[in-house]
PDB file of C-alpha atoms in Angstrom:
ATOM      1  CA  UNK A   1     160.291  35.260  89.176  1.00 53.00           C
ATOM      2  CA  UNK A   2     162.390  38.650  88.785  1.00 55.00           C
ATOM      3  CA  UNK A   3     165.684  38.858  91.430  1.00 52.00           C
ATOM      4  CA  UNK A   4     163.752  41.062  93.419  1.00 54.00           C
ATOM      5  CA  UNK A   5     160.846  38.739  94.236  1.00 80.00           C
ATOM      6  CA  UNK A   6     163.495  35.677  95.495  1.00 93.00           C
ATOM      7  CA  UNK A   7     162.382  34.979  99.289  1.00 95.00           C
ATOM      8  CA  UNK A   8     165.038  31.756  99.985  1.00 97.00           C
ATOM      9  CA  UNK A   9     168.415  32.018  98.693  1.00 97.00           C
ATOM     10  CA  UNK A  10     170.349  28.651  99.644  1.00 97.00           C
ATOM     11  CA  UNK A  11     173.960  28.341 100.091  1.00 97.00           C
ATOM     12  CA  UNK A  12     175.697  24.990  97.858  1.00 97.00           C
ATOM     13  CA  UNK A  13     179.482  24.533  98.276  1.00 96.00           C
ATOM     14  CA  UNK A  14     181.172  25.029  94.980  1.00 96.00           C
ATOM     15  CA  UNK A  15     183.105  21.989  95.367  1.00 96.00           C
ATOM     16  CA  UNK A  16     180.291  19.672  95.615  1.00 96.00           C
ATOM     17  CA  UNK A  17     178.554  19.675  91.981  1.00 95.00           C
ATOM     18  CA  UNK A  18     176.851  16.780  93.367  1.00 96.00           C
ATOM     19  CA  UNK A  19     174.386  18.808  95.015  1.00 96.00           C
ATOM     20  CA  UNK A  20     174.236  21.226  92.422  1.00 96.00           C
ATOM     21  CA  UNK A  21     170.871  19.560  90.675  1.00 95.00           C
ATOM     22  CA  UNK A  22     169.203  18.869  94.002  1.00 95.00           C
ATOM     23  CA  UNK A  23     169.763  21.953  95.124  1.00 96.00           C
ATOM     24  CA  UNK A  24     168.086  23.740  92.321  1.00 95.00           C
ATOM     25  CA  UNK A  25     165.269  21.512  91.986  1.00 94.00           C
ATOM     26  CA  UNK A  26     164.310  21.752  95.782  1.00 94.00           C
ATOM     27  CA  UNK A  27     161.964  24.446  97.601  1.00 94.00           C
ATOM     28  CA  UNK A  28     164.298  27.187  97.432  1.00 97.00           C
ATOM     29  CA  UNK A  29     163.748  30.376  95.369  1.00 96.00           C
ATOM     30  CA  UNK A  30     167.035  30.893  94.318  1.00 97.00           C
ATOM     31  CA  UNK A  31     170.415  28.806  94.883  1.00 97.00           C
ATOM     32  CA  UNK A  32     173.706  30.480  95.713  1.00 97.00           C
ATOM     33  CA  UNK A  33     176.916  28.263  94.520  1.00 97.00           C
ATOM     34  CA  UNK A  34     179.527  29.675  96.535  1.00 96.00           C
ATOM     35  CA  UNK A  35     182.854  29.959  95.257  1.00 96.00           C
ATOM     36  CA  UNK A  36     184.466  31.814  97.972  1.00 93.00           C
ATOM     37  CA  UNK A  37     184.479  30.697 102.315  1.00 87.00           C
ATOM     38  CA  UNK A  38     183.265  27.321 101.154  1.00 89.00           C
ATOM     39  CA  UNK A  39     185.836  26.052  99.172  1.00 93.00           C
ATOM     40  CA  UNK A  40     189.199  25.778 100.270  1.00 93.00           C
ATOM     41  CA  UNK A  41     191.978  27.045  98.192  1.00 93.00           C
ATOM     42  CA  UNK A  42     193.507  24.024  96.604  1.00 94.00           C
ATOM     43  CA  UNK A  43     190.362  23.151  95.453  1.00 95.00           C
ATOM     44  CA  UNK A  44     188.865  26.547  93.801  1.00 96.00           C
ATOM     45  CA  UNK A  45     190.357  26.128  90.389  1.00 95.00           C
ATOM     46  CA  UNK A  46     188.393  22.362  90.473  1.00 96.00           C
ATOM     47  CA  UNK A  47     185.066  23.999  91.914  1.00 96.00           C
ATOM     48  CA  UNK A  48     185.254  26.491  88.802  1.00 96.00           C
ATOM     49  CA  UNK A  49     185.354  24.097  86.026  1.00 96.00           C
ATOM     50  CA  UNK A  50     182.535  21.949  88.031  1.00 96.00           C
ATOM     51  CA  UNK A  51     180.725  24.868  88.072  1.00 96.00           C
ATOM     52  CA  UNK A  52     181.275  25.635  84.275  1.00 96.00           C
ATOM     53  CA  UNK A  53     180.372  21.944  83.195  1.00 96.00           C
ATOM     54  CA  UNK A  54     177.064  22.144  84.900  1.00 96.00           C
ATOM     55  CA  UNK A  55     175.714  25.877  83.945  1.00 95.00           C
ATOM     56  CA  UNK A  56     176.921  24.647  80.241  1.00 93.00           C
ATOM     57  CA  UNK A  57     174.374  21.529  80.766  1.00 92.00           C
ATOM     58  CA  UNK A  58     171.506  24.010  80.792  1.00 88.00           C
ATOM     59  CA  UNK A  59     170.272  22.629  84.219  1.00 86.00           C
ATOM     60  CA  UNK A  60     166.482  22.484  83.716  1.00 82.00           C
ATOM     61  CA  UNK A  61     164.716  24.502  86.877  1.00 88.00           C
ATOM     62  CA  UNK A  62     163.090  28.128  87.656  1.00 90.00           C
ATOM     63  CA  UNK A  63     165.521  28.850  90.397  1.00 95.00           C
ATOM     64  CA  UNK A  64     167.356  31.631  90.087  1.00 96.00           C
ATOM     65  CA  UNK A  65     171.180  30.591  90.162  1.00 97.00           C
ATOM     66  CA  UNK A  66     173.095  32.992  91.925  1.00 98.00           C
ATOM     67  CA  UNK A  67     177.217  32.525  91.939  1.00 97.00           C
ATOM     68  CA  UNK A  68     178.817  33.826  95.667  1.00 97.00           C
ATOM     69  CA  UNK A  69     183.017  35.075  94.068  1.00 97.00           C
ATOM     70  CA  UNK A  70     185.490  36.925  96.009  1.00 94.00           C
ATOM     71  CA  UNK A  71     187.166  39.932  95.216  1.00 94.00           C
ATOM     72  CA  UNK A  72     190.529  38.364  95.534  1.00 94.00           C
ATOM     73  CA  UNK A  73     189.864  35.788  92.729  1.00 96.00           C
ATOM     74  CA  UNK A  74     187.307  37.638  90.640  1.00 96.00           C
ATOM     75  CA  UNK A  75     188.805  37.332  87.082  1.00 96.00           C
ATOM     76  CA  UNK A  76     189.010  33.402  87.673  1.00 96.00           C
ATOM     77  CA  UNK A  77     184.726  33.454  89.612  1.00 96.00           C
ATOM     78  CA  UNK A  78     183.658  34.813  86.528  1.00 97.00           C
ATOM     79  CA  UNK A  79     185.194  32.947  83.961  1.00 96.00           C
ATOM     80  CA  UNK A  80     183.532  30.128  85.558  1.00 95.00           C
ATOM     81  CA  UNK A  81     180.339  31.872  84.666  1.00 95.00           C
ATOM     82  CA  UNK A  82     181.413  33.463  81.139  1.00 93.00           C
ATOM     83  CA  UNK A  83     179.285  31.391  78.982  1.00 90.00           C
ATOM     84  CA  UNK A  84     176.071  32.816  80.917  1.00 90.00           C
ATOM     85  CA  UNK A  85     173.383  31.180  82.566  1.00 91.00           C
ATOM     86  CA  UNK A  86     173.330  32.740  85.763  1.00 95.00           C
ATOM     87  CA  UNK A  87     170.950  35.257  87.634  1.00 96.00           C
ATOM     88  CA  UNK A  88     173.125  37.048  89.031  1.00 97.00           C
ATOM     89  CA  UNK A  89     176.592  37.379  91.044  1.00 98.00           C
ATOM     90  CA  UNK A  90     177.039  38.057  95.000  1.00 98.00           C
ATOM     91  CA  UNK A  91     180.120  39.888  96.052  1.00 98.00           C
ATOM     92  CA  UNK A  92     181.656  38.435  99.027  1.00 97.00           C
ATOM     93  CA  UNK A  93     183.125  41.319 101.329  1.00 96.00           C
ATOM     94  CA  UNK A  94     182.177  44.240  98.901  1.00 97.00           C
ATOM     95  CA  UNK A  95     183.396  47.756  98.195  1.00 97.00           C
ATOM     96  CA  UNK A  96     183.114  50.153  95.347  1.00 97.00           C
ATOM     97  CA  UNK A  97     185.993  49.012  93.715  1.00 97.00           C
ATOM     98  CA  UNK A  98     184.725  45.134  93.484  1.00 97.00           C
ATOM     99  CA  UNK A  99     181.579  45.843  92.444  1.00 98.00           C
ATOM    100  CA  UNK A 100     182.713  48.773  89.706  1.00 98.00           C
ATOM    101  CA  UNK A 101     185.228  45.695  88.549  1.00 97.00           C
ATOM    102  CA  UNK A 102     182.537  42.780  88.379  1.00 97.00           C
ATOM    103  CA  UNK A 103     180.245  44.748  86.256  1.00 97.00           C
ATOM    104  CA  UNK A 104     183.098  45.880  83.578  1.00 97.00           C
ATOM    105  CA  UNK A 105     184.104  41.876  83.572  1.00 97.00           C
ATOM    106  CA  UNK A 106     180.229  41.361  82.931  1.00 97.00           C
ATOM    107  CA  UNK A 107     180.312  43.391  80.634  1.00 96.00           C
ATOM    108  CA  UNK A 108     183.305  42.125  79.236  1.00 95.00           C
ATOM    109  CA  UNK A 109     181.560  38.366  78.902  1.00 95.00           C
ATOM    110  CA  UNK A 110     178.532  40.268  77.513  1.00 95.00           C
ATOM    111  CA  UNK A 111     176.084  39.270  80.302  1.00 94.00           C
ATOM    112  CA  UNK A 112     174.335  42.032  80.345  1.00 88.00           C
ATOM    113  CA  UNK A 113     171.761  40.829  82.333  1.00 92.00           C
ATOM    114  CA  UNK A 114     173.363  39.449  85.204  1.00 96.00           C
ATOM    115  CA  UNK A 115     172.844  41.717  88.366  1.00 97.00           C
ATOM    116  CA  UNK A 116     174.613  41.956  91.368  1.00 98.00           C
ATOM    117  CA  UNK A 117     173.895  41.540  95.278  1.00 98.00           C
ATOM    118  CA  UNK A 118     177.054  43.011  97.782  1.00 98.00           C
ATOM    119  CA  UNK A 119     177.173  41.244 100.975  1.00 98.00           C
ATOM    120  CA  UNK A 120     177.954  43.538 103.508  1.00 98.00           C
ATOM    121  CA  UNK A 121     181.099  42.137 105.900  1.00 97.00           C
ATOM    122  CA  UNK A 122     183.035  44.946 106.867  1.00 97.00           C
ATOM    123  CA  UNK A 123     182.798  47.912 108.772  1.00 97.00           C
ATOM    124  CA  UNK A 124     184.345  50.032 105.388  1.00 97.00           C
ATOM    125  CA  UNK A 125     181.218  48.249 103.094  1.00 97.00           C
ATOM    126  CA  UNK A 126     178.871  49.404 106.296  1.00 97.00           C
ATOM    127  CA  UNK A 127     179.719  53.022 105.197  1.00 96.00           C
ATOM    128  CA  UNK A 128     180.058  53.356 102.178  1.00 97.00           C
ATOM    129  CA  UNK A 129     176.991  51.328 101.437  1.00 97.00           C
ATOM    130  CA  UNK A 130     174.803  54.467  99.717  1.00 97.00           C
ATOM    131  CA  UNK A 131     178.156  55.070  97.680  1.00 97.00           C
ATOM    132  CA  UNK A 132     178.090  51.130  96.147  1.00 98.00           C
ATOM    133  CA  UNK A 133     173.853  51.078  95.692  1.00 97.00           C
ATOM    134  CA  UNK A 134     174.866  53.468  92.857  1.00 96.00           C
ATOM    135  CA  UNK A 135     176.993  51.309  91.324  1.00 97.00           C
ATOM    136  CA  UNK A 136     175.649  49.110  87.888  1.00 95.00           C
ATOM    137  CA  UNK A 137     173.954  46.210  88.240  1.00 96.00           C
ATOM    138  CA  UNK A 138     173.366  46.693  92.007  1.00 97.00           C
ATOM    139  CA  UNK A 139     170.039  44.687  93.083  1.00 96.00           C
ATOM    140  CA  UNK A 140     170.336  44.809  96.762  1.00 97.00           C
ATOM    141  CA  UNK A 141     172.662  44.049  99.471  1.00 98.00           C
ATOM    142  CA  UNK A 142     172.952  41.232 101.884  1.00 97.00           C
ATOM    143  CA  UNK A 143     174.220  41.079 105.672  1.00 96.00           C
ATOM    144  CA  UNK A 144     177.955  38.339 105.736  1.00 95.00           C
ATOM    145  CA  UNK A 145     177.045  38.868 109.645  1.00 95.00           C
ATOM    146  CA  UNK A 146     179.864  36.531 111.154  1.00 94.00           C
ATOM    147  CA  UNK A 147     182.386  38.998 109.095  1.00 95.00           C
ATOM    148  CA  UNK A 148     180.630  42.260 109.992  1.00 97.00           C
ATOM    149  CA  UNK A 149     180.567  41.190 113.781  1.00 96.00           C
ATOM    150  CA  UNK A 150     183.917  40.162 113.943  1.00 96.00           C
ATOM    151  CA  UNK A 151     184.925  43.589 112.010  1.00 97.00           C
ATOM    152  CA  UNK A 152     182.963  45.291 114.129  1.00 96.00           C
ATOM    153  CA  UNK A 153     184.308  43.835 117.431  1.00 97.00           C
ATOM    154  CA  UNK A 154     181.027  43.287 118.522  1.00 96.00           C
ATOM    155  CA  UNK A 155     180.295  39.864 120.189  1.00 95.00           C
ATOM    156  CA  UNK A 156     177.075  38.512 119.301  1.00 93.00           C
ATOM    157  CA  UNK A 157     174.958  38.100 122.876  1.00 93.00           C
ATOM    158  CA  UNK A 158     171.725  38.254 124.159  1.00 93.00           C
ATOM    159  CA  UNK A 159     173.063  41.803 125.409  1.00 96.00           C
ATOM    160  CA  UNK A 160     174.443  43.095 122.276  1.00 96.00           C
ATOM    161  CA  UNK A 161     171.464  42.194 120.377  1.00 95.00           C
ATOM    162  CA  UNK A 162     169.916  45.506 120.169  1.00 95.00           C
ATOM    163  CA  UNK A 163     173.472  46.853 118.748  1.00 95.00           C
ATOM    164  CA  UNK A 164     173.214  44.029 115.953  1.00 96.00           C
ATOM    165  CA  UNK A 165     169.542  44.893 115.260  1.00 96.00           C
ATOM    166  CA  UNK A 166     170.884  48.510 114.465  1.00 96.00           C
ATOM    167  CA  UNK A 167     173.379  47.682 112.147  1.00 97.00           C
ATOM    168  CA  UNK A 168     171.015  45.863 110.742  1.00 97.00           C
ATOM    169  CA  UNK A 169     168.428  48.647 110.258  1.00 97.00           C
ATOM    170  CA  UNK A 170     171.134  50.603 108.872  1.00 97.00           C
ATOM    171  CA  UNK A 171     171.350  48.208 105.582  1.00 97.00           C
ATOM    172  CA  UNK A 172     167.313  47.812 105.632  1.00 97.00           C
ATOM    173  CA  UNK A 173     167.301  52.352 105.608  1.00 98.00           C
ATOM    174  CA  UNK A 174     170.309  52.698 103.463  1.00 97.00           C
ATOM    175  CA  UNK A 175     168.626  49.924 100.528  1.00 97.00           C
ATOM    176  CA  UNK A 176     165.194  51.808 100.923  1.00 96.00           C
ATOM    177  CA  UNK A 177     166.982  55.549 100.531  1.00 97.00           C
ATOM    178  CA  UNK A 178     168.561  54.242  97.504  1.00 97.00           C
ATOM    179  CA  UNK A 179     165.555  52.718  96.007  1.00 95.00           C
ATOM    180  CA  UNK A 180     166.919  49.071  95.689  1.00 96.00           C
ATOM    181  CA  UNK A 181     165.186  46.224  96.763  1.00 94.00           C
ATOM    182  CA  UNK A 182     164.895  45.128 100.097  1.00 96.00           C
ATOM    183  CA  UNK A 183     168.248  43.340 101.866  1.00 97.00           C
ATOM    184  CA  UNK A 184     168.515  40.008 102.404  1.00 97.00           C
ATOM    185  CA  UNK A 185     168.646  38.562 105.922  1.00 97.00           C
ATOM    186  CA  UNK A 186     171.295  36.705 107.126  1.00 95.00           C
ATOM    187  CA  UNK A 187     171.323  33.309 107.777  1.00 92.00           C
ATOM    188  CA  UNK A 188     171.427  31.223 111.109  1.00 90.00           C
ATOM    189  CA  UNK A 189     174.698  28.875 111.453  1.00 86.00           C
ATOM    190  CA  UNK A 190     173.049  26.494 113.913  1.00 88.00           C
ATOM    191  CA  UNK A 191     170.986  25.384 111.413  1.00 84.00           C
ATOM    192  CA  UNK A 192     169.453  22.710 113.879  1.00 88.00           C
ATOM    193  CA  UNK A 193     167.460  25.013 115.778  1.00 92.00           C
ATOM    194  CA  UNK A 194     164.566  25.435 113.517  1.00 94.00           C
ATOM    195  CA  UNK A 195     162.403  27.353 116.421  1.00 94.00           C
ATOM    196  CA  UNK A 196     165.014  29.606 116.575  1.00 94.00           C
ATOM    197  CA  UNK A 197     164.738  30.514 112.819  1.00 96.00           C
ATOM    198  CA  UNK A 198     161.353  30.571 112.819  1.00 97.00           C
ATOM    199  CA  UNK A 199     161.763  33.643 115.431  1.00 96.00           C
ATOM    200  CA  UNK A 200     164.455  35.261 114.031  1.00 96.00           C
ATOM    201  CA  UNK A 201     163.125  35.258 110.405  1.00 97.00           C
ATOM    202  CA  UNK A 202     159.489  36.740 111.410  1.00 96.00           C
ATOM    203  CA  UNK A 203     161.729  39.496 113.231  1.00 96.00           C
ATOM    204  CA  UNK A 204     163.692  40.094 110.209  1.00 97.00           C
ATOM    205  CA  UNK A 205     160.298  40.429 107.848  1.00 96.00           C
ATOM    206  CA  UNK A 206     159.039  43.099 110.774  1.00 95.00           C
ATOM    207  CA  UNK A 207     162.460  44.611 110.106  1.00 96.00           C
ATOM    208  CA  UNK A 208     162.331  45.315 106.952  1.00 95.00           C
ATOM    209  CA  UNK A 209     164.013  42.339 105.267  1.00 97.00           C
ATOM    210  CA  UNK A 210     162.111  40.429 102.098  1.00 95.00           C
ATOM    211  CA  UNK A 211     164.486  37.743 102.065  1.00 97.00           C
ATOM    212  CA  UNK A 212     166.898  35.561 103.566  1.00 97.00           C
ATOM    213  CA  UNK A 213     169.654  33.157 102.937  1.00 97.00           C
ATOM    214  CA  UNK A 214     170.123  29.287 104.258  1.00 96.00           C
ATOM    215  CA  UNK A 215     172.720  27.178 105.265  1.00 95.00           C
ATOM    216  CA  UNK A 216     170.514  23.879 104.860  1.00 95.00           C
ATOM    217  CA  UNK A 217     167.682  22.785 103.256  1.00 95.00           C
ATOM    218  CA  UNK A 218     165.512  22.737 106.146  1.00 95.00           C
ATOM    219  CA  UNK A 219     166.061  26.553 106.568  1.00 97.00           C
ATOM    220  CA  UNK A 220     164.163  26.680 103.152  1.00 97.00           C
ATOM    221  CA  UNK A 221     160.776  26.163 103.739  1.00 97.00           C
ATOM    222  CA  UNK A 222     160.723  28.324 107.303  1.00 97.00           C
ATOM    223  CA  UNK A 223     161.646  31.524 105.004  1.00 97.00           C
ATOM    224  CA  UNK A 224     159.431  30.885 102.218  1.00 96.00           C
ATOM    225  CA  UNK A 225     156.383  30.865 104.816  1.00 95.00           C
ATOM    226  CA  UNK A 226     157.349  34.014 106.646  1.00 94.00           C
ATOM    227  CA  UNK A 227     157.733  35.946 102.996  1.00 93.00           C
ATOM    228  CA  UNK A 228     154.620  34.475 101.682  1.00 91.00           C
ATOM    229  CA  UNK A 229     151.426  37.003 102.632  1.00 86.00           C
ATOM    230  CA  UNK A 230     148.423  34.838 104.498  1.00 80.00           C
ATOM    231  CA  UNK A 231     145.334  35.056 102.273  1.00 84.00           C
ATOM    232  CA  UNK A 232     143.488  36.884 104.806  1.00 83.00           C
ATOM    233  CA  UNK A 233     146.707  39.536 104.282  1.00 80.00           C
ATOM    234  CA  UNK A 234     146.141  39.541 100.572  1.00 84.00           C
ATOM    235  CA  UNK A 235     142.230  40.236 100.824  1.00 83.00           C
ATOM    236  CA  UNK A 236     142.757  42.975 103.577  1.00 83.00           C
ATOM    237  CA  UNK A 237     145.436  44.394 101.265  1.00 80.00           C
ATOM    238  CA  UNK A 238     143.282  43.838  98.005  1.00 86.00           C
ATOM    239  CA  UNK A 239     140.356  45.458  99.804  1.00 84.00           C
ATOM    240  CA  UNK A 240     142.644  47.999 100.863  1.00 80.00           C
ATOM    241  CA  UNK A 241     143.621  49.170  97.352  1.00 81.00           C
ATOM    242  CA  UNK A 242     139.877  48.994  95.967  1.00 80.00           C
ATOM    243  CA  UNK A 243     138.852  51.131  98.511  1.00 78.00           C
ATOM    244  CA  UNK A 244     141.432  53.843  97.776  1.00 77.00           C
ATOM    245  CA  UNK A 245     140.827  53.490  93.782  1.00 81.00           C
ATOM    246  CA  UNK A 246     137.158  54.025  94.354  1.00 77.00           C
ATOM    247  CA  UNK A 247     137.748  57.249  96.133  1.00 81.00           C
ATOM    248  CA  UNK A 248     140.087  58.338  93.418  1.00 74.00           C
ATOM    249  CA  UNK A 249     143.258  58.532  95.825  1.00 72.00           C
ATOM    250  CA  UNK A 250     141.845  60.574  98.213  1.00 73.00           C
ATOM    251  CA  UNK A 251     141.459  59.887 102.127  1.00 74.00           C
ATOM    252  CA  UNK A 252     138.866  57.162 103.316  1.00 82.00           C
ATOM    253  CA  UNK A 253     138.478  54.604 105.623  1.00 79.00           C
ATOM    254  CA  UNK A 254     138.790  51.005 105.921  1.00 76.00           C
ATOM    255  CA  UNK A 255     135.759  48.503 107.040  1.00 80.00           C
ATOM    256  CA  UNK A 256     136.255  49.284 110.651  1.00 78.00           C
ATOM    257  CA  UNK A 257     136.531  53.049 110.335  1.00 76.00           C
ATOM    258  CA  UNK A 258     140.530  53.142 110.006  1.00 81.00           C
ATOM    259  CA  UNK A 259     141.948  55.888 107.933  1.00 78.00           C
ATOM    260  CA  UNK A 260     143.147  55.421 105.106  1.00 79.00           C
ATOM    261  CA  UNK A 261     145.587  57.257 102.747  1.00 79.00           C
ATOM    262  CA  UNK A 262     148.822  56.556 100.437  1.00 80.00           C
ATOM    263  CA  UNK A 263     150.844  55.668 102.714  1.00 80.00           C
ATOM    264  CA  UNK A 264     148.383  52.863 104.139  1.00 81.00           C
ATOM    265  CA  UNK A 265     148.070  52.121 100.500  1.00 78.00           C
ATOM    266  CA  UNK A 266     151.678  51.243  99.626  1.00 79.00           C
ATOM    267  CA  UNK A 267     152.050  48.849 102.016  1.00 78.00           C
ATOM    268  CA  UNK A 268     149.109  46.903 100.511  1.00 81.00           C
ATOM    269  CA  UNK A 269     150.588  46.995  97.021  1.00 83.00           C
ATOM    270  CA  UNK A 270     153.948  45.703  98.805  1.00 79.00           C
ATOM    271  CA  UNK A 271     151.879  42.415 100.115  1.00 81.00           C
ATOM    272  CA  UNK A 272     150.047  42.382  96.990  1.00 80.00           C
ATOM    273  CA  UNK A 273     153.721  42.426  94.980  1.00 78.00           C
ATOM    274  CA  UNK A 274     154.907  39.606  97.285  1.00 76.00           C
ATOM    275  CA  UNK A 275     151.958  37.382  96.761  1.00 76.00           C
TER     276      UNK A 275
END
């Protein structure tokens, strides 16, 4: 599975190591161990060498381990992470600067492979978002919503929702202009109300999202259905594709007489990449 192709991402406190395994062997694409809002600050340096001590037991699993550090206490995040073993690292309230900085300490601890997701939380990371998509290492970006609402001054209600859904398009047209990979959705803290996140996930994949992080386990399997294709998606798109190849990219139509062109096409070979 490449970074790109991750549909879950699931949050695990730093400072519990004890949920490190279960976490990564569970239904979630990739695992985020979070380093920064979840662990309070006597108990960071602690959380680091927990941290170290598992990635140095070679943790047997496919999912992608992702490592959530804060600008404040970069240096320290990624010694946790020096000896490799990671997918990649998410920068907590990014900017230019913090992302320039991780990738020359990656590069520094020769992880050249390690990529890097910004989570947008601040009205200053809102802006200069096509600025940082240029910056090494850059994947994608992700939405710290509570932060970005609270920066923003914008109180979340069933009034202001159309606001929020804009600032959220702007991150889903700034990614795509920049050629990254689709944002990441953010998450739902009332993880309880599973109906809920079915809703609000299905909006975010009509929105333009192709992933989305969780708070709990149960999130997990809610995203994973709404980023997985339905087969009959996957034979309309395969069908799709076989009918442009056979009339050697030129315009035709569908089984019931819809046009068909490139553009029709690429969103095929999108559900086709996600399947």
């Amino acid at each position: 599975m490449t970074p790109t192709s991750a549909r879950s991402f699931l949050y695990v406190p730093a400072n519990k190591p004890e949920l490190f395994d279960k976490a990564a062997g569970g239904a979630a694409d990739a695992v985020i161990i979070d380093l920064e809002d979840a662990v309070p600050l006597p108990e960071k340096d602690r959380a680091r060498a927990a941290l170290t001590r598992w990635l140095a037991s070679e943790p047997s699993t496919d999912t992608q381990i992702w490592i959530r550090v804060t600008p404040e206490f970069m240096t320290q995040d990624l010694e946790a992470v020096a000896e490799g073993g990671v997918t990649g690292i998410m920068v907590a309230k990014c900017s230019v600067e913090s992302l320039t900085r991780a990738d020359r300490l990656l590069t520094q601890h020769n992880l050249g492979e390690v990529e890097l997701i910004g989570l947008i939380e601040t009205a200053h990371s809102l802006r200069a978002l096509p600025e940082m998509a240029r910056c090494n290492r850059v994947r994608t970006f992700g939405i710290g919503e509570v932060d970005l609402l609270a920066d923003l001054r914008i109180t979340r209600s069933a009034a202001t929702e159309p606001m929020i859904d804009a600032v959220r398009l702007n991150v889903v047209i700034d990614c795509a202009a920049a050629g990254l990979a689709a944002p990441i959705a953010p998450t739902s803290t009332d993880f309880r109300d599973l109906d809920g996140f079915v809703g609000t996930t299905e909006r975010f994949v009509q929105m333009g999202f192709r992933a989305r992080t969780a708070l709990h386990p149960r999130q997990v399997p809610i995203i994973n259905a709404a980023l997985t294709p339905s087969v009959d998606d996957v034979d309309t798109a395969r069908r799709l594709v076989q009918l442009y190849t056979d009339s050697q990219g030129g315009p035709t139509v569908d089984d019931n007489g819809r046009f068909v062109d490139e553009a029709v096409v690429r969103g095929a070979r999108e559900i086709l990449g996600r399947a």
